[in-house]
């Protein structure tokens, strides 16, 4: 007889919350809701290719809307599952310019939800893995409806974060600050089942992930660092393979399980934009929280991502994330040669939000 226990994501969240006897259940409910949104998005992602075969139907789907672009669909589903539950005071999505208040007719709660509904959008139409990223802060403003102040908190203050990867199977990986746990969606029963408890990023790395096509734009420190990873720098101790999908969730997930580093650095192509492409609030914060919970490290090249006080909802950030030693080595190379970039980027990093 098989005796191993089957742990659904609901059971896991509940068991973790039982360690906090005063927990109201709101947080547990919020995690359930995110998992539910993930199941719905996963279904749509799986049948996205059929649209081309079956054509536009002009019909409404079960959620009462016409077919729409997948990323907008995902954005809408996450919002609509969470806007009325009384668990959140404010929501922010990568798809919206501003924070989205909880509508007046609904109650509010103590949590703040930030999300990137479908990351890796250039991969959607070519059947390559994409993902959803989410992060949860606690309300600090004391305002019923929540404000930008509640949203613009450093990642060190996160209550929870995670992602969903829509790959050869769908997985949800999350942390509430008690380790990182991965669940695989069993499509037969529609449940996320615990498949990867207590994920630790391996000490021995296998991969580095960078868009090598941009090497011409990189600073000297990043060029030397990547040569070091490749095994062609005089001080190299590794000779890593390059794997780059162009979906942060997928690149991060592989490196989390296999060991390695993902690099999307800043550069001086446009001196007033030394910060690279990644979004601090919707991409980097959640991943930084997760990687630290798994024993790794995330840096912007100057210091920890967790310590950055955000100044803008759509703030960009250089991102070097993965096995701790590898990320620290990047900081070392940058310190050695990139003084001009450090000065330009630090001025951006240290900006303070207006009116908070
Ligand atoms: P998106 O939010 O528009 O999808 O962009 C974010 C994505 C990341 O998932 C990925 O790591 C990166 O952009 C790839 O960028 P590039 O094509 O410049 O290598
Ligand atoms: Mg994105």
mmCIF file of C-alpha atoms and ligand atoms in Angstrom:
data_model
loop_
_atom_site.group_PDB
_atom_site.id
_atom_site.type_symbol
_atom_site.label_atom_id
_atom_site.label_comp_id
_atom_site.label_asym_id
_atom_site.label_seq_id
_atom_site.Cartn_x
_atom_site.Cartn_y
_atom_site.Cartn_z
ATOM 1 C CA UNK A 1 0.000 0.000 0.000
ATOM 2 C CA UNK A 2 1.270 3.517 -0.802
ATOM 3 C CA UNK A 3 1.589 5.430 2.457
ATOM 4 C CA UNK A 4 3.160 8.746 1.368
ATOM 5 C CA UNK A 5 0.906 11.637 2.211
ATOM 6 C CA UNK A 6 -0.744 13.583 -0.570
ATOM 7 C CA UNK A 7 -0.394 17.272 0.135
ATOM 8 C CA UNK A 8 -2.524 19.673 -1.858
ATOM 9 C CA UNK A 9 -1.494 23.294 -1.950
ATOM 10 C CA UNK A 10 -4.502 24.118 0.226
ATOM 11 C CA UNK A 11 -3.440 21.631 2.885
ATOM 12 C CA UNK A 12 0.140 22.895 2.790
ATOM 13 C CA UNK A 13 -0.839 26.531 3.207
ATOM 14 C CA UNK A 14 -3.191 25.623 6.043
ATOM 15 C CA UNK A 15 -0.554 23.564 7.845
ATOM 16 C CA UNK A 16 1.959 26.390 7.544
ATOM 17 C CA UNK A 17 -0.548 28.906 8.894
ATOM 18 C CA UNK A 18 -1.385 26.694 11.883
ATOM 19 C CA UNK A 19 2.027 27.639 13.244
ATOM 20 C CA UNK A 20 0.545 31.129 13.727
ATOM 21 C CA UNK A 21 -2.352 30.595 16.151
ATOM 22 C CA UNK A 22 -3.621 34.156 15.731
ATOM 23 C CA UNK A 23 -3.767 34.006 11.948
ATOM 24 C CA UNK A 24 -7.211 35.063 10.753
ATOM 25 C CA UNK A 25 -7.313 32.845 7.692
ATOM 26 C CA UNK A 26 -7.187 35.837 5.363
ATOM 27 C CA UNK A 27 -3.696 35.029 4.236
ATOM 28 C CA UNK A 28 -4.538 31.370 3.678
ATOM 29 C CA UNK A 29 -7.522 32.474 1.614
ATOM 30 C CA UNK A 30 -5.389 34.799 -0.454
ATOM 31 C CA UNK A 31 -2.988 31.980 -1.318
ATOM 32 C CA UNK A 32 -5.932 29.752 -2.298
ATOM 33 C CA UNK A 33 -7.221 32.496 -4.560
ATOM 34 C CA UNK A 34 -3.903 32.883 -6.320
ATOM 35 C CA UNK A 35 -3.759 29.115 -6.860
ATOM 36 C CA UNK A 36 -7.272 29.192 -8.305
ATOM 37 C CA UNK A 37 -6.342 31.989 -10.711
ATOM 38 C CA UNK A 38 -3.288 29.969 -11.722
ATOM 39 C CA UNK A 39 -5.440 26.940 -12.596
ATOM 40 C CA UNK A 40 -7.713 29.042 -14.779
ATOM 41 C CA UNK A 41 -4.797 30.740 -16.550
ATOM 42 C CA UNK A 42 -3.114 27.377 -17.048
ATOM 43 C CA UNK A 43 -6.206 26.086 -18.865
ATOM 44 C CA UNK A 44 -6.240 29.082 -21.186
ATOM 45 C CA UNK A 45 -2.497 28.857 -21.858
ATOM 46 C CA UNK A 46 -2.878 25.176 -22.772
ATOM 47 C CA UNK A 47 -5.568 25.821 -25.341
ATOM 48 C CA UNK A 48 -4.115 29.071 -26.696
ATOM 49 C CA UNK A 49 -2.693 27.400 -29.826
ATOM 50 C CA UNK A 50 -6.128 26.076 -30.749
ATOM 51 C CA UNK A 51 -7.392 29.581 -31.381
ATOM 52 C CA UNK A 52 -5.519 29.578 -34.686
ATOM 53 C CA UNK A 53 -7.137 26.307 -35.739
ATOM 54 C CA UNK A 54 -10.635 26.965 -34.518
ATOM 55 C CA UNK A 55 -10.683 30.635 -35.412
ATOM 56 C CA UNK A 56 -12.319 33.481 -33.543
ATOM 57 C CA UNK A 57 -15.671 32.318 -32.258
ATOM 58 C CA UNK A 58 -16.886 35.673 -31.065
ATOM 59 C CA UNK A 59 -18.325 33.702 -28.195
ATOM 60 C CA UNK A 60 -18.101 34.542 -24.561
ATOM 61 C CA UNK A 61 -16.090 32.212 -22.391
ATOM 62 C CA UNK A 62 -17.266 30.872 -19.028
ATOM 63 C CA UNK A 63 -16.038 34.003 -17.306
ATOM 64 C CA UNK A 64 -18.409 36.101 -19.399
ATOM 65 C CA UNK A 65 -15.985 37.682 -21.780
ATOM 66 C CA UNK A 66 -14.854 37.421 -25.377
ATOM 67 C CA UNK A 67 -11.522 35.920 -26.249
ATOM 68 C CA UNK A 68 -8.798 38.392 -25.492
ATOM 69 C CA UNK A 69 -5.052 38.489 -25.482
ATOM 70 C CA UNK A 70 -3.716 35.954 -23.031
ATOM 71 C CA UNK A 71 -1.802 38.422 -20.898
ATOM 72 C CA UNK A 72 -4.826 40.683 -20.538
ATOM 73 C CA UNK A 73 -6.981 37.661 -19.775
ATOM 74 C CA UNK A 74 -4.559 36.605 -17.014
ATOM 75 C CA UNK A 75 -4.457 40.131 -15.639
ATOM 76 C CA UNK A 76 -8.220 40.319 -15.495
ATOM 77 C CA UNK A 77 -8.715 36.903 -13.891
ATOM 78 C CA UNK A 78 -6.258 37.559 -11.094
ATOM 79 C CA UNK A 79 -7.889 40.903 -10.371
ATOM 80 C CA UNK A 80 -11.450 39.595 -10.435
ATOM 81 C CA UNK A 81 -10.687 36.646 -8.174
ATOM 82 C CA UNK A 82 -9.127 38.977 -5.621
ATOM 83 C CA UNK A 83 -10.971 42.298 -5.755
ATOM 84 C CA UNK A 84 -13.985 41.426 -3.603
ATOM 85 C CA UNK A 85 -12.666 39.002 -0.966
ATOM 86 C CA UNK A 86 -11.938 41.528 1.771
ATOM 87 C CA UNK A 87 -8.381 40.259 2.073
ATOM 88 C CA UNK A 88 -6.637 43.029 0.103
ATOM 89 C CA UNK A 89 -6.427 46.802 0.455
ATOM 90 C CA UNK A 90 -4.806 47.513 -2.904
ATOM 91 C CA UNK A 91 -3.583 45.676 -6.007
ATOM 92 C CA UNK A 92 -0.830 46.504 -8.489
ATOM 93 C CA UNK A 93 -0.279 44.737 -11.810
ATOM 94 C CA UNK A 94 2.466 45.117 -14.371
ATOM 95 C CA UNK A 95 -0.314 45.721 -16.903
ATOM 96 C CA UNK A 96 -1.535 48.910 -15.192
ATOM 97 C CA UNK A 97 0.197 52.269 -14.969
ATOM 98 C CA UNK A 98 -1.107 52.953 -11.472
ATOM 99 C CA UNK A 99 -2.116 51.012 -8.401
ATOM 100 C CA UNK A 100 -5.633 49.621 -8.603
ATOM 101 C CA UNK A 101 -7.767 50.335 -5.551
ATOM 102 C CA UNK A 102 -10.260 47.794 -4.252
ATOM 103 C CA UNK A 103 -13.628 48.925 -5.665
ATOM 104 C CA UNK A 104 -15.693 50.940 -3.174
ATOM 105 C CA UNK A 105 -18.492 48.385 -2.921
ATOM 106 C CA UNK A 106 -16.139 45.702 -1.551
ATOM 107 C CA UNK A 107 -14.531 45.339 1.883
ATOM 108 C CA UNK A 108 -10.764 45.681 2.299
ATOM 109 C CA UNK A 109 -8.144 43.730 4.227
ATOM 110 C CA UNK A 110 -4.561 43.868 5.416
ATOM 111 C CA UNK A 111 -2.714 42.598 2.378
ATOM 112 C CA UNK A 112 -1.285 44.108 -0.805
ATOM 113 C CA UNK A 113 -1.015 42.018 -3.986
ATOM 114 C CA UNK A 114 1.476 42.751 -6.760
ATOM 115 C CA UNK A 115 1.674 40.601 -9.866
ATOM 116 C CA UNK A 116 2.989 40.167 -13.369
ATOM 117 C CA UNK A 117 0.114 38.198 -14.940
ATOM 118 C CA UNK A 118 2.038 36.596 -17.810
ATOM 119 C CA UNK A 119 5.755 37.157 -17.857
ATOM 120 C CA UNK A 120 7.779 36.324 -20.945
ATOM 121 C CA UNK A 121 5.132 37.654 -23.302
ATOM 122 C CA UNK A 122 7.334 37.334 -26.382
ATOM 123 C CA UNK A 123 7.171 33.567 -25.838
ATOM 124 C CA UNK A 124 3.382 33.289 -25.730
ATOM 125 C CA UNK A 125 2.838 32.795 -29.451
ATOM 126 C CA UNK A 126 5.645 30.300 -29.938
ATOM 127 C CA UNK A 127 4.693 27.703 -27.327
ATOM 128 C CA UNK A 128 7.599 28.376 -24.986
ATOM 129 C CA UNK A 129 7.209 28.411 -21.200
ATOM 130 C CA UNK A 130 5.773 31.537 -19.612
ATOM 131 C CA UNK A 131 4.777 32.347 -16.056
ATOM 132 C CA UNK A 132 2.871 34.399 -13.510
ATOM 133 C CA UNK A 133 4.792 36.169 -10.727
ATOM 134 C CA UNK A 134 3.188 37.386 -7.494
ATOM 135 C CA UNK A 135 4.239 39.146 -4.307
ATOM 136 C CA UNK A 136 2.309 39.966 -1.118
ATOM 137 C CA UNK A 137 3.043 42.839 1.250
ATOM 138 C CA UNK A 138 1.242 43.865 4.427
ATOM 139 C CA UNK A 139 -0.634 47.172 4.616
ATOM 140 C CA UNK A 140 1.431 49.849 6.370
ATOM 141 C CA UNK A 141 -0.434 53.062 5.508
ATOM 142 C CA UNK A 142 -3.325 52.578 7.912
ATOM 143 C CA UNK A 143 -5.619 53.692 5.077
ATOM 144 C CA UNK A 144 -8.697 51.591 4.419
ATOM 145 C CA UNK A 145 -8.281 51.473 0.614
ATOM 146 C CA UNK A 146 -4.492 51.215 0.607
ATOM 147 C CA UNK A 147 -2.077 53.605 -1.093
ATOM 148 C CA UNK A 148 1.153 53.679 -3.071
ATOM 149 C CA UNK A 149 2.972 53.622 0.259
ATOM 150 C CA UNK A 150 1.630 50.117 0.884
ATOM 151 C CA UNK A 151 2.923 48.984 -2.485
ATOM 152 C CA UNK A 152 6.360 50.616 -2.528
ATOM 153 C CA UNK A 153 7.923 48.527 0.236
ATOM 154 C CA UNK A 154 11.289 46.771 0.066
ATOM 155 C CA UNK A 155 11.302 43.054 -0.707
ATOM 156 C CA UNK A 156 12.720 42.403 2.770
ATOM 157 C CA UNK A 157 9.185 43.182 4.051
ATOM 158 C CA UNK A 158 7.357 40.653 1.848
ATOM 159 C CA UNK A 159 4.848 38.354 3.538
ATOM 160 C CA UNK A 160 4.903 35.918 0.622
ATOM 161 C CA UNK A 161 5.946 35.567 -2.998
ATOM 162 C CA UNK A 162 5.871 32.996 -5.722
ATOM 163 C CA UNK A 163 5.408 32.151 -9.348
ATOM 164 C CA UNK A 164 3.506 29.801 -11.583
ATOM 165 C CA UNK A 165 5.305 28.255 -14.533
ATOM 166 C CA UNK A 166 3.229 27.097 -17.484
ATOM 167 C CA UNK A 167 5.682 24.553 -18.873
ATOM 168 C CA UNK A 168 5.494 20.911 -19.859
ATOM 169 C CA UNK A 169 3.498 20.768 -16.655
ATOM 170 C CA UNK A 170 2.154 23.661 -14.615
ATOM 171 C CA UNK A 171 3.862 24.312 -11.302
ATOM 172 C CA UNK A 172 3.313 26.803 -8.516
ATOM 173 C CA UNK A 173 6.323 27.647 -6.366
ATOM 174 C CA UNK A 174 5.874 29.834 -3.315
ATOM 175 C CA UNK A 175 7.324 30.927 -0.010
ATOM 176 C CA UNK A 176 5.847 32.556 3.060
ATOM 177 C CA UNK A 177 9.289 32.914 4.585
ATOM 178 C CA UNK A 178 9.424 29.276 5.681
ATOM 179 C CA UNK A 179 11.353 27.810 2.797
ATOM 180 C CA UNK A 180 10.384 27.410 -0.841
ATOM 181 C CA UNK A 181 7.889 24.768 -1.890
ATOM 182 C CA UNK A 182 6.854 23.591 -5.343
ATOM 183 C CA UNK A 183 3.522 22.069 -6.397
ATOM 184 C CA UNK A 184 2.690 20.401 -9.685
ATOM 185 C CA UNK A 185 -0.796 20.741 -11.141
ATOM 186 C CA UNK A 186 -2.428 17.366 -11.677
ATOM 187 C CA UNK A 187 -4.696 18.164 -14.627
ATOM 188 C CA UNK A 188 -6.865 15.092 -13.990
ATOM 189 C CA UNK A 189 -8.150 16.418 -10.699
ATOM 190 C CA UNK A 190 -7.304 20.100 -11.018
ATOM 191 C CA UNK A 191 -5.181 20.200 -7.855
ATOM 192 C CA UNK A 192 -1.687 21.464 -7.168
ATOM 193 C CA UNK A 193 0.128 18.624 -5.344
ATOM 194 C CA UNK A 194 3.339 19.030 -3.353
ATOM 195 C CA UNK A 195 6.129 17.717 -5.578
ATOM 196 C CA UNK A 196 9.172 19.781 -4.531
ATOM 197 C CA UNK A 197 9.214 20.393 -0.746
ATOM 198 C CA UNK A 198 11.926 22.636 0.716
ATOM 199 C CA UNK A 199 13.734 23.569 -2.470
ATOM 200 C CA UNK A 200 17.386 24.536 -1.921
ATOM 201 C CA UNK A 201 19.408 25.941 -4.787
ATOM 202 C CA UNK A 202 22.324 23.523 -5.365
ATOM 203 C CA UNK A 203 25.796 24.725 -4.303
ATOM 204 C CA UNK A 204 27.339 23.333 -7.464
ATOM 205 C CA UNK A 205 26.041 25.430 -10.379
ATOM 206 C CA UNK A 206 25.251 24.102 -13.843
ATOM 207 C CA UNK A 207 24.100 27.085 -15.895
ATOM 208 C CA UNK A 208 24.373 30.784 -16.492
ATOM 209 C CA UNK A 209 21.520 32.578 -18.233
ATOM 210 C CA UNK A 210 22.054 35.849 -20.070
ATOM 211 C CA UNK A 211 21.023 37.339 -23.394
ATOM 212 C CA UNK A 212 24.459 37.057 -24.973
ATOM 213 C CA UNK A 213 23.214 39.083 -27.939
ATOM 214 C CA UNK A 214 23.548 42.158 -25.737
ATOM 215 C CA UNK A 215 27.191 41.520 -24.832
ATOM 216 C CA UNK A 216 28.184 44.536 -26.907
ATOM 217 C CA UNK A 217 26.286 46.755 -24.468
ATOM 218 C CA UNK A 218 27.627 45.197 -21.252
ATOM 219 C CA UNK A 219 30.024 46.961 -18.923
ATOM 220 C CA UNK A 220 33.572 45.657 -18.619
ATOM 221 C CA UNK A 221 32.769 44.068 -15.254
ATOM 222 C CA UNK A 222 29.856 42.048 -16.658
ATOM 223 C CA UNK A 223 31.903 40.975 -19.705
ATOM 224 C CA UNK A 224 34.683 39.714 -17.456
ATOM 225 C CA UNK A 225 32.188 38.066 -15.120
ATOM 226 C CA UNK A 226 30.509 36.139 -17.928
ATOM 227 C CA UNK A 227 33.930 35.082 -19.245
ATOM 228 C CA UNK A 228 34.641 33.866 -15.702
ATOM 229 C CA UNK A 229 31.426 31.823 -15.736
ATOM 230 C CA UNK A 230 32.320 30.395 -19.138
ATOM 231 C CA UNK A 231 35.710 29.222 -17.932
ATOM 232 C CA UNK A 232 37.794 31.506 -20.172
ATOM 233 C CA UNK A 233 38.876 34.094 -17.576
ATOM 234 C CA UNK A 234 42.266 33.516 -15.970
ATOM 235 C CA UNK A 235 40.626 33.106 -12.529
ATOM 236 C CA UNK A 236 37.751 30.865 -13.684
ATOM 237 C CA UNK A 237 36.847 27.899 -11.517
ATOM 238 C CA UNK A 238 33.741 26.878 -13.489
ATOM 239 C CA UNK A 239 32.904 26.184 -17.089
ATOM 240 C CA UNK A 240 29.138 26.600 -17.148
ATOM 241 C CA UNK A 241 26.714 25.983 -19.994
ATOM 242 C CA UNK A 242 24.592 28.877 -21.190
ATOM 243 C CA UNK A 243 20.805 28.372 -21.093
ATOM 244 C CA UNK A 244 18.545 31.313 -21.921
ATOM 245 C CA UNK A 245 14.832 31.034 -22.601
ATOM 246 C CA UNK A 246 13.876 34.693 -22.378
ATOM 247 C CA UNK A 247 11.162 33.999 -19.790
ATOM 248 C CA UNK A 248 12.388 35.016 -16.379
ATOM 249 C CA UNK A 249 10.158 32.487 -14.638
ATOM 250 C CA UNK A 250 11.441 29.600 -16.744
ATOM 251 C CA UNK A 251 15.087 30.660 -16.574
ATOM 252 C CA UNK A 252 14.823 31.226 -12.822
ATOM 253 C CA UNK A 253 13.015 27.936 -12.213
ATOM 254 C CA UNK A 254 15.635 25.883 -14.039
ATOM 255 C CA UNK A 255 18.495 27.589 -12.219
ATOM 256 C CA UNK A 256 16.731 27.185 -8.861
ATOM 257 C CA UNK A 257 16.542 23.426 -9.377
ATOM 258 C CA UNK A 258 19.898 22.921 -11.092
ATOM 259 C CA UNK A 259 22.078 25.720 -9.691
ATOM 260 C CA UNK A 260 23.314 28.710 -11.636
ATOM 261 C CA UNK A 261 22.801 32.402 -12.210
ATOM 262 C CA UNK A 262 20.469 34.595 -14.265
ATOM 263 C CA UNK A 263 21.911 37.916 -15.401
ATOM 264 C CA UNK A 264 20.039 40.903 -16.835
ATOM 265 C CA UNK A 265 22.479 43.712 -16.062
ATOM 266 C CA UNK A 266 22.307 47.453 -16.339
ATOM 267 C CA UNK A 267 24.500 49.204 -18.893
ATOM 268 C CA UNK A 268 25.429 52.692 -20.106
ATOM 269 C CA UNK A 269 23.858 52.556 -23.584
ATOM 270 C CA UNK A 270 21.683 55.446 -22.508
ATOM 271 C CA UNK A 271 23.544 57.006 -19.586
ATOM 272 C CA UNK A 272 20.354 58.246 -17.973
ATOM 273 C CA UNK A 273 18.941 54.676 -18.026
ATOM 274 C CA UNK A 274 21.598 52.539 -16.330
ATOM 275 C CA UNK A 275 19.119 50.039 -14.919
ATOM 276 C CA UNK A 276 18.386 47.238 -17.410
ATOM 277 C CA UNK A 277 14.959 45.810 -18.180
ATOM 278 C CA UNK A 278 13.563 43.915 -15.186
ATOM 279 C CA UNK A 279 10.792 45.427 -13.084
ATOM 280 C CA UNK A 280 11.611 45.697 -9.418
ATOM 281 C CA UNK A 281 8.046 45.483 -8.110
ATOM 282 C CA UNK A 282 6.607 42.858 -10.447
ATOM 283 C CA UNK A 283 9.554 40.593 -11.207
ATOM 284 C CA UNK A 284 12.704 41.099 -9.144
ATOM 285 C CA UNK A 285 11.254 41.470 -5.632
ATOM 286 C CA UNK A 286 9.384 38.162 -5.693
ATOM 287 C CA UNK A 287 12.280 36.254 -7.232
ATOM 288 C CA UNK A 288 14.782 37.792 -4.778
ATOM 289 C CA UNK A 289 12.619 36.745 -1.821
ATOM 290 C CA UNK A 290 12.331 33.201 -3.177
ATOM 291 C CA UNK A 291 15.996 32.752 -4.009
ATOM 292 C CA UNK A 292 17.071 33.887 -0.526
ATOM 293 C CA UNK A 293 14.579 31.470 1.013
ATOM 294 C CA UNK A 294 16.229 28.742 -1.076
ATOM 295 C CA UNK A 295 19.744 29.679 0.074
ATOM 296 C CA UNK A 296 20.680 31.869 -2.902
ATOM 297 C CA UNK A 297 21.124 35.599 -3.416
ATOM 298 C CA UNK A 298 19.810 38.374 -5.666
ATOM 299 C CA UNK A 299 21.740 41.557 -6.436
ATOM 300 C CA UNK A 300 21.416 44.586 -8.679
ATOM 301 C CA UNK A 301 25.200 44.555 -8.996
ATOM 302 C CA UNK A 302 25.608 47.042 -6.143
ATOM 303 C CA UNK A 303 23.810 45.294 -3.288
ATOM 304 C CA UNK A 304 20.911 43.092 -2.278
ATOM 305 C CA UNK A 305 17.627 43.449 -4.161
ATOM 306 C CA UNK A 306 15.858 42.878 -0.831
ATOM 307 C CA UNK A 307 17.220 46.133 0.576
ATOM 308 C CA UNK A 308 16.147 48.457 -2.238
ATOM 309 C CA UNK A 309 13.595 51.059 -1.108
ATOM 310 C CA UNK A 310 11.416 51.387 -4.235
ATOM 311 C CA UNK A 311 10.680 54.868 -5.566
ATOM 312 C CA UNK A 312 8.421 54.087 -8.510
ATOM 313 C CA UNK A 313 5.799 51.452 -9.272
ATOM 314 C CA UNK A 314 7.412 50.632 -12.595
ATOM 315 C CA UNK A 315 10.997 51.003 -11.418
ATOM 316 C CA UNK A 316 13.546 48.965 -13.382
ATOM 317 C CA UNK A 317 16.415 47.097 -11.815
ATOM 318 C CA UNK A 318 19.498 45.192 -12.967
ATOM 319 C CA UNK A 319 19.080 41.592 -11.847
ATOM 320 C CA UNK A 320 21.749 39.037 -11.031
ATOM 321 C CA UNK A 321 20.118 36.135 -9.222
ATOM 322 C CA UNK A 322 20.895 32.545 -8.329
ATOM 323 C CA UNK A 323 23.528 30.602 -6.400
ATOM 324 C CA UNK A 324 24.941 32.865 -3.683
ATOM 325 C CA UNK A 325 28.642 32.570 -4.535
ATOM 326 C CA UNK A 326 28.040 33.232 -8.218
ATOM 327 C CA UNK A 327 26.026 36.380 -7.559
ATOM 328 C CA UNK A 328 28.583 37.713 -5.102
ATOM 329 C CA UNK A 329 31.256 37.147 -7.714
ATOM 330 C CA UNK A 330 29.351 39.412 -10.109
ATOM 331 C CA UNK A 331 29.362 42.176 -7.487
ATOM 332 C CA UNK A 332 33.115 41.678 -7.167
ATOM 333 C CA UNK A 333 33.763 42.088 -10.917
ATOM 334 C CA UNK A 334 31.502 45.147 -11.063
ATOM 335 C CA UNK A 335 33.315 46.754 -8.109
ATOM 336 C CA UNK A 336 36.650 46.174 -9.821
ATOM 337 C CA UNK A 337 35.944 47.954 -13.115
ATOM 338 C CA UNK A 338 32.524 49.638 -13.361
ATOM 339 C CA UNK A 339 32.897 52.819 -11.268
ATOM 340 C CA UNK A 340 31.143 54.993 -13.855
ATOM 341 C CA UNK A 341 28.162 52.664 -14.083
ATOM 342 C CA UNK A 342 27.990 52.269 -10.271
ATOM 343 C CA UNK A 343 27.798 56.045 -9.867
ATOM 344 C CA UNK A 344 25.052 56.433 -12.463
ATOM 345 C CA UNK A 345 23.023 53.499 -11.175
ATOM 346 C CA UNK A 346 23.416 54.341 -7.483
ATOM 347 C CA UNK A 347 21.905 57.772 -8.106
ATOM 348 C CA UNK A 348 18.852 56.001 -9.581
ATOM 349 C CA UNK A 349 18.771 53.334 -6.828
ATOM 350 C CA UNK A 350 18.819 55.963 -4.086
ATOM 351 C CA UNK A 351 15.986 58.098 -5.449
ATOM 352 C CA UNK A 352 13.228 58.501 -2.934
ATOM 353 C CA UNK A 353 9.543 58.373 -3.749
ATOM 354 C CA UNK A 354 7.792 61.723 -3.879
ATOM 355 C CA UNK A 355 4.811 62.423 -1.588
ATOM 356 C CA UNK A 356 4.909 59.328 0.589
HETATM 357 P P1 LIG B 1 7.886 40.964 -20.400
HETATM 358 O O1 LIG B 1 7.374 41.252 -19.025
HETATM 359 O O2 LIG B 1 7.559 42.023 -21.388
HETATM 360 O O3 LIG B 1 7.506 39.607 -20.846
HETATM 361 O O4 LIG B 1 9.501 41.041 -20.311
HETATM 362 C C1 LIG B 1 10.188 40.376 -19.306
HETATM 363 C C2 LIG B 1 10.983 39.292 -19.933
HETATM 364 C C3 LIG B 1 11.548 38.325 -18.936
HETATM 365 O O5 LIG B 1 10.694 37.264 -18.675
HETATM 366 C C4 LIG B 1 12.778 37.852 -19.644
HETATM 367 O O6 LIG B 1 13.691 37.385 -18.729
HETATM 368 C C5 LIG B 1 13.234 39.078 -20.383
HETATM 369 O O7 LIG B 1 12.096 39.864 -20.576
HETATM 370 C C6 LIG B 1 13.833 38.782 -21.726
HETATM 371 O O8 LIG B 1 14.287 39.951 -22.295
HETATM 372 P P2 LIG B 1 15.185 39.962 -23.636
HETATM 373 O O9 LIG B 1 14.284 39.541 -24.728
HETATM 374 O O10 LIG B 1 15.650 41.384 -23.739
HETATM 375 O O11 LIG B 1 16.333 39.015 -23.421
HETATM 376 MG MG1 LIG B 2 7.234 40.589 -17.060
#
